Short mmCIF file of C-alpha atoms and ligand atoms in Angstrom, two decimals:
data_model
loop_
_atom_site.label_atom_id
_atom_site.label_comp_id
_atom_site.label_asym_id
_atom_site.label_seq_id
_atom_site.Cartn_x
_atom_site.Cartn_y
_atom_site.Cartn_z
CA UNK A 1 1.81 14.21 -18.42
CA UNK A 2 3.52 15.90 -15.79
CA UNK A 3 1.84 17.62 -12.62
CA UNK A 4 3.67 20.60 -11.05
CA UNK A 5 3.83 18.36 -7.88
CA UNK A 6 3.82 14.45 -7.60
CA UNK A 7 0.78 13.50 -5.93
CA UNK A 8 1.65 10.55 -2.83
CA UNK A 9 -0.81 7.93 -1.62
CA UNK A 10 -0.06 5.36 1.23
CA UNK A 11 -1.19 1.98 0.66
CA UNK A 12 -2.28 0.04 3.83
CA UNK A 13 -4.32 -3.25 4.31
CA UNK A 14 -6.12 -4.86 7.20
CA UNK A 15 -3.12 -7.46 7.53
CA UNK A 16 -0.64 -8.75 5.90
CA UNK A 17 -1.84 -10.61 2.83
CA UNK A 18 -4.23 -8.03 2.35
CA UNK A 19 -3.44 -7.42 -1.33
CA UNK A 20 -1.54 -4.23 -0.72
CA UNK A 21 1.00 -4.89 -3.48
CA UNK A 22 -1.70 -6.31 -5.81
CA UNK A 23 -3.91 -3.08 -5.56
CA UNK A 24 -0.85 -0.67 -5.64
CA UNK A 25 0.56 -2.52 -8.95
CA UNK A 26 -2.95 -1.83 -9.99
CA UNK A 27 -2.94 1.52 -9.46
CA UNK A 28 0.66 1.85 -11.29
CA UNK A 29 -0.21 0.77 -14.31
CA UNK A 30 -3.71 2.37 -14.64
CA UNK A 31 -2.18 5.61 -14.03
CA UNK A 32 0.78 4.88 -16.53
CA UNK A 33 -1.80 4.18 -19.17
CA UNK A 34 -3.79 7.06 -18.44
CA UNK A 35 -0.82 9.02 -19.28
CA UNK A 36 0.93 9.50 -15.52
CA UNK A 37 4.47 9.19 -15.38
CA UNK A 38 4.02 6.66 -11.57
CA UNK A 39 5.61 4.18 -9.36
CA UNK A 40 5.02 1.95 -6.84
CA UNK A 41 7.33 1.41 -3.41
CA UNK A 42 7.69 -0.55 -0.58
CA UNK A 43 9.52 1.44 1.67
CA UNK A 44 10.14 -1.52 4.52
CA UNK A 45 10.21 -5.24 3.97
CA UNK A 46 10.25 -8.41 5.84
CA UNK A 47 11.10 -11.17 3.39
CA UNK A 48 11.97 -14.40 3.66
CA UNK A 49 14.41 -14.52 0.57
CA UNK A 50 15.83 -11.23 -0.70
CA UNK A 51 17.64 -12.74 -3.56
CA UNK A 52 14.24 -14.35 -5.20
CA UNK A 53 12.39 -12.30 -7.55
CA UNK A 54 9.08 -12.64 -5.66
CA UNK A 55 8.97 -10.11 -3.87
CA UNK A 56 7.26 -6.59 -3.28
CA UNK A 57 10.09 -4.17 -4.75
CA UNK A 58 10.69 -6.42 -7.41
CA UNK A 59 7.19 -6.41 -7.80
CA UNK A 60 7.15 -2.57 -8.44
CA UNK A 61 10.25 -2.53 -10.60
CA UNK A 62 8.39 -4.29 -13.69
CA UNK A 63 5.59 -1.85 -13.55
CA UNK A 64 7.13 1.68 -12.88
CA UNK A 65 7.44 3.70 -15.20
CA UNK A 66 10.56 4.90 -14.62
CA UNK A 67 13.90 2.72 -13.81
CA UNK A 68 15.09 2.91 -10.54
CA UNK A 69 16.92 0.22 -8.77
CA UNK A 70 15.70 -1.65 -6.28
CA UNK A 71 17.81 0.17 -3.08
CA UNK A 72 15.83 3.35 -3.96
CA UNK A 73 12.32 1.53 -4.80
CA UNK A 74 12.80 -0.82 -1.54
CA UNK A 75 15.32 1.08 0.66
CA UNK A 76 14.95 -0.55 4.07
CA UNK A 77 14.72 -4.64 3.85
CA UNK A 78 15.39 -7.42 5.84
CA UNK A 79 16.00 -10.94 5.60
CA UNK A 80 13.23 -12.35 7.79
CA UNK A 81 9.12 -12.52 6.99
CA UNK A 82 8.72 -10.88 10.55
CA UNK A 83 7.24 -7.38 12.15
CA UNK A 84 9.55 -5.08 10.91
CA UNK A 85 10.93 -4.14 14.59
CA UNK A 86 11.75 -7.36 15.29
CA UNK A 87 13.37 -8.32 11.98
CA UNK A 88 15.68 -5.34 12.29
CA UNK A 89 16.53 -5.63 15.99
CA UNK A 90 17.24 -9.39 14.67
CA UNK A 91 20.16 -8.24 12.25
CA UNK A 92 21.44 -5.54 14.83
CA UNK A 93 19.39 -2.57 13.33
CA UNK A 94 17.40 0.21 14.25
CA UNK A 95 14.64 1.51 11.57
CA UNK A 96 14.88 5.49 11.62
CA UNK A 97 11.81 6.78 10.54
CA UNK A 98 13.26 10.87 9.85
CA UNK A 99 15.98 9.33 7.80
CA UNK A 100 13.37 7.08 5.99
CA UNK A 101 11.02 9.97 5.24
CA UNK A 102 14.34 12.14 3.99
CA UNK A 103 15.31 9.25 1.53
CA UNK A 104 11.70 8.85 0.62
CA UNK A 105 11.23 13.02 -0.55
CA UNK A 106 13.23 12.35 -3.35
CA UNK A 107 10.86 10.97 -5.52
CA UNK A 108 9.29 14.16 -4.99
CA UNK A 109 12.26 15.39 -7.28
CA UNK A 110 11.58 12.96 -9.91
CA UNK A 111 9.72 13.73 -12.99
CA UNK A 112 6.40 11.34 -11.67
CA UNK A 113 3.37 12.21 -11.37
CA UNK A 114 2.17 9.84 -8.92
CA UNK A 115 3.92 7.89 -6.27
CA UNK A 116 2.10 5.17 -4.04
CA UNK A 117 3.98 3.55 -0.86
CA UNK A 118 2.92 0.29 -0.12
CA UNK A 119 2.74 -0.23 3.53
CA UNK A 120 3.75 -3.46 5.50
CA UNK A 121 1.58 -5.59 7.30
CA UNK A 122 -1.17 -3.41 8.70
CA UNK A 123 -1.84 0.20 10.07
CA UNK A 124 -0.59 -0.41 13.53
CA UNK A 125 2.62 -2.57 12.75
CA UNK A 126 5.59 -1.44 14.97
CA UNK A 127 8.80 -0.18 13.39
CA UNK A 128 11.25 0.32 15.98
CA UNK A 129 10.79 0.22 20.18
CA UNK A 130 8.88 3.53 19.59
CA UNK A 131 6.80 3.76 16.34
CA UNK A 132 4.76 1.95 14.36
CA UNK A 133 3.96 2.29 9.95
CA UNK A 134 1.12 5.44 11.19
CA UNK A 135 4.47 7.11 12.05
CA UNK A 136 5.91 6.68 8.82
CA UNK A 137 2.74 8.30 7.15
CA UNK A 138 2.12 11.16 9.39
CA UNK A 139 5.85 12.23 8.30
CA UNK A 140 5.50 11.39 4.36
CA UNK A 141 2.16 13.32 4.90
CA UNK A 142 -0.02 11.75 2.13
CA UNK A 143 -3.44 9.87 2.18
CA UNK A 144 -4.04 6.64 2.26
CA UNK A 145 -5.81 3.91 0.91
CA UNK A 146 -7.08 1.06 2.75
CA UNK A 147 -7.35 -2.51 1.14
CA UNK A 148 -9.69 -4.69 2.66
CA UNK A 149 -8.31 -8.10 1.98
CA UNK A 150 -12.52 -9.85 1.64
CA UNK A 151 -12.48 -12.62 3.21
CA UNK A 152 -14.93 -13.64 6.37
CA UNK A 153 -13.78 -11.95 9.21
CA UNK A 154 -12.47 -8.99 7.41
CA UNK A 155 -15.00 -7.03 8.88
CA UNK A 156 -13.74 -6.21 12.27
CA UNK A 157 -10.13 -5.68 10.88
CA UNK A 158 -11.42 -3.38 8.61
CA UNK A 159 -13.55 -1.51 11.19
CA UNK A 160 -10.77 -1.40 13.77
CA UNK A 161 -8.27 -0.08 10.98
CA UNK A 162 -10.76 2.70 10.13
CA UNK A 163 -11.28 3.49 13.46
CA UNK A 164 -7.60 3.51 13.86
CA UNK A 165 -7.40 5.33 10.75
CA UNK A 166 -9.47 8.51 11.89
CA UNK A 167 -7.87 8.77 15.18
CA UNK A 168 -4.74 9.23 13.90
CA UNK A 169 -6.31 12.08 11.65
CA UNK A 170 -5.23 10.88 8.56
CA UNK A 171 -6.75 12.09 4.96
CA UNK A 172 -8.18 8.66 3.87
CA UNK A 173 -8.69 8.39 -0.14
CA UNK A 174 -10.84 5.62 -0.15
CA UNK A 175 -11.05 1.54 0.37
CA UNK A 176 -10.53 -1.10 -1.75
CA UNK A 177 -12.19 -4.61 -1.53
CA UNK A 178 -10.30 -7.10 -2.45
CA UNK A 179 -11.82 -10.83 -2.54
CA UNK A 180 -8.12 -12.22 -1.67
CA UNK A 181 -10.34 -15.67 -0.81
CA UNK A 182 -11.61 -17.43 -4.22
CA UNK A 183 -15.24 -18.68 -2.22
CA UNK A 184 -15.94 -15.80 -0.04
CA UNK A 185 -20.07 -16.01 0.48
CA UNK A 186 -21.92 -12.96 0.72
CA UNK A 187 -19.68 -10.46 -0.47
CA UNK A 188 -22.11 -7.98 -1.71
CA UNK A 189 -23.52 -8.08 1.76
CA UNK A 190 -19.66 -7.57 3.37
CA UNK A 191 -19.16 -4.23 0.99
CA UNK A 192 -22.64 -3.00 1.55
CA UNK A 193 -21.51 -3.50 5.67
CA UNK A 194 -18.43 -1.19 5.18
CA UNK A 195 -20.09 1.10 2.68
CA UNK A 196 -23.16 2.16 5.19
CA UNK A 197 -20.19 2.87 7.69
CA UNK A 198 -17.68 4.30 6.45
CA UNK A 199 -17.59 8.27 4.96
CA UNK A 200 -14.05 7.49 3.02
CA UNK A 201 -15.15 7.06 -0.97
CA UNK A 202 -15.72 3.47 -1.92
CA UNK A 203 -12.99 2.99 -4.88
CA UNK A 204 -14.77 -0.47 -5.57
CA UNK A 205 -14.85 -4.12 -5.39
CA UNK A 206 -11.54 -6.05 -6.88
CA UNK A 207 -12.49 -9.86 -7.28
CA UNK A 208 -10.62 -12.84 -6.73
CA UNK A 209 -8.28 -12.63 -9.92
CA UNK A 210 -7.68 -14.98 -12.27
CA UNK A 211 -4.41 -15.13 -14.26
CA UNK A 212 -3.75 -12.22 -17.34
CA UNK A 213 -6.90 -10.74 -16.21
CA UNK A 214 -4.73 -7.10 -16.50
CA UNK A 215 -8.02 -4.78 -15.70
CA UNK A 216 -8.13 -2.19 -13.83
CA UNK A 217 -11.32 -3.08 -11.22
CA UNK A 218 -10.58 0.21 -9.27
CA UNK A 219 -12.10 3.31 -9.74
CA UNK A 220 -9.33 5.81 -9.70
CA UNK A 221 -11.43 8.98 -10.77
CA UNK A 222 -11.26 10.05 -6.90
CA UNK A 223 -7.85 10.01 -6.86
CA UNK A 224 -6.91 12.21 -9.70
N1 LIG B 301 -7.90 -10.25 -5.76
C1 LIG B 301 -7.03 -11.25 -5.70
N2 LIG B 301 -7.26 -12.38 -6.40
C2 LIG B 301 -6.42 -13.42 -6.35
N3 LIG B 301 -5.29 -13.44 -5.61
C3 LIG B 301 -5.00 -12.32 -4.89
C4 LIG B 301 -5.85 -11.18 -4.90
N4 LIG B 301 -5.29 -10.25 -4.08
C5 LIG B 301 -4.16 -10.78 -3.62
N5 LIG B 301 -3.96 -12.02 -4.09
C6 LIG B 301 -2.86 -12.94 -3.82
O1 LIG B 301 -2.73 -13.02 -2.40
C7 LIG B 301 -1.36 -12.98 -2.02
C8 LIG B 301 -1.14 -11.76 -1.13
O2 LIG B 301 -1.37 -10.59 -1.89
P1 LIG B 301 -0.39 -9.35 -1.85
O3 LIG B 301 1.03 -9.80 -1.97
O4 LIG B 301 -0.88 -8.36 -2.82
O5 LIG B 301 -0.66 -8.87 -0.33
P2 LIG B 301 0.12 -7.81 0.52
O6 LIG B 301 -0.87 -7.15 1.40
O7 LIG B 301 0.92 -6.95 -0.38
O8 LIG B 301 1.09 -8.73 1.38
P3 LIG B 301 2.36 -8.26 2.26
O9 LIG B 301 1.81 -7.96 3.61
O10 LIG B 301 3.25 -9.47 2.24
O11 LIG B 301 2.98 -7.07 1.60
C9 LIG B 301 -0.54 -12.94 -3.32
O12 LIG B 301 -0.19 -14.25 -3.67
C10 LIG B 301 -1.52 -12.36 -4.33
O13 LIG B 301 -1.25 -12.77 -5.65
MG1 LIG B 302 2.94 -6.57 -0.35
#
């Protein structure tokens, strides 16, 4: 299936560990069996080891559904699990959001359907001495999705990131819970908190998974 335009989404989380990449390889492959031609990005990591096979880009690359290598899927990425700022300033580099964004518009050239850009961190991570990730978004100009990563505690985090969220007048698609902590208590009663405040659509709740449990636990109908 191919849509005149691909349609982009922005992935954030309340913090890093949130399940952003989980979520977003969700997405991917519901989409790609619903037909969509999709793929998943990271356009800025912080790793600690580039050369393992653990992480996000890598992540993407088994589940898009087209082949592209891993410079174009994760363009900007850094040697060192830190605040993207601080990990580029650390290997004598300044992140450039315009060029990022310019790189990033080709996929809009691609035959896909879908694209979704996993954030890093959280909504208000800085990217150079200037910017933080809300920059990168208010150029790519596409809505995003919040992951709440359950766990107790999340609620303030994901309060603050809405707030944050609607300030920065962004489109928001809808939130995510995802129980990233196996014993969370109560977590009808966490959802139910969210739910009665916020307007964005609730996309649903994804529990804590176990392995091959390949469902898709997010409703996706509000994206399409
Ligand atoms: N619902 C879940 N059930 C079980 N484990 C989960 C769930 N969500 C996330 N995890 C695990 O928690 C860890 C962090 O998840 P993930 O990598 O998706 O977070 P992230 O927000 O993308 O992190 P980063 O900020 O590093 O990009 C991973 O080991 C992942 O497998
Ligand atoms: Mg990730």
């Amino acid at each position: 299936m191919l849509l005149t335009q691909p349609k982009g989404f922005f992935i954030t989380g309340t913090d890093t560990n949130a399940g952003k990449t989980t979520i977003t390889k969700m997405l991917v492959s519901e989409f790609i069996r619903r037909g969509y031609n999709s793929i998943g990005c990271k356009p800025i990591s912080c790793v600690e080891n580039l050369d393992s096979h653990n992480h996000d880009g890598v992540h993407y690359l088994e589940v898009n559904s087209i082949d592209l290598p891993l410079s174009v899927i994760s363009p900007v990425r850094f040697n060192l699990p830190v605040s993207p700022n601080i990990a580029a300033k650390a290997s004598g580099k300044e992140i450039c959001l315009k060029e990022l964004n310019q790189q990033l518009r080709q996929f809009y050239n691609l035959p896909l359907d879908y694209i979704f850009f996993e954030g890093i961190g959280g909504w208000r991570v800085p990217v150079n001495d200037k910017e933080t990730v809300a920059d990168l978004v208010k150029l790519l100009q596409v809505p995003v999705i919040l992951v709440v990563g359950l766990r107790v505690g999340c609620l303030n985090l994901a309060m603050l990131t809405m707030e944050a969220l609607i300030k920065d007048n962004m489109k928001i698609a809808g939130w995510v819970a995802n129980v990233i902590e196996e014993n969370t208590p109560v977590i009808d009663e966490h959802i139910a908190t969210l739910q009665a405040r916020f307007d964005a659509p609730y996309l649903g709740m994804v529990p804590h998974l176990v392995p091959n449990d390949n469902a898709c636990h997010i409703d996706v109908r509000p994206l399409i």
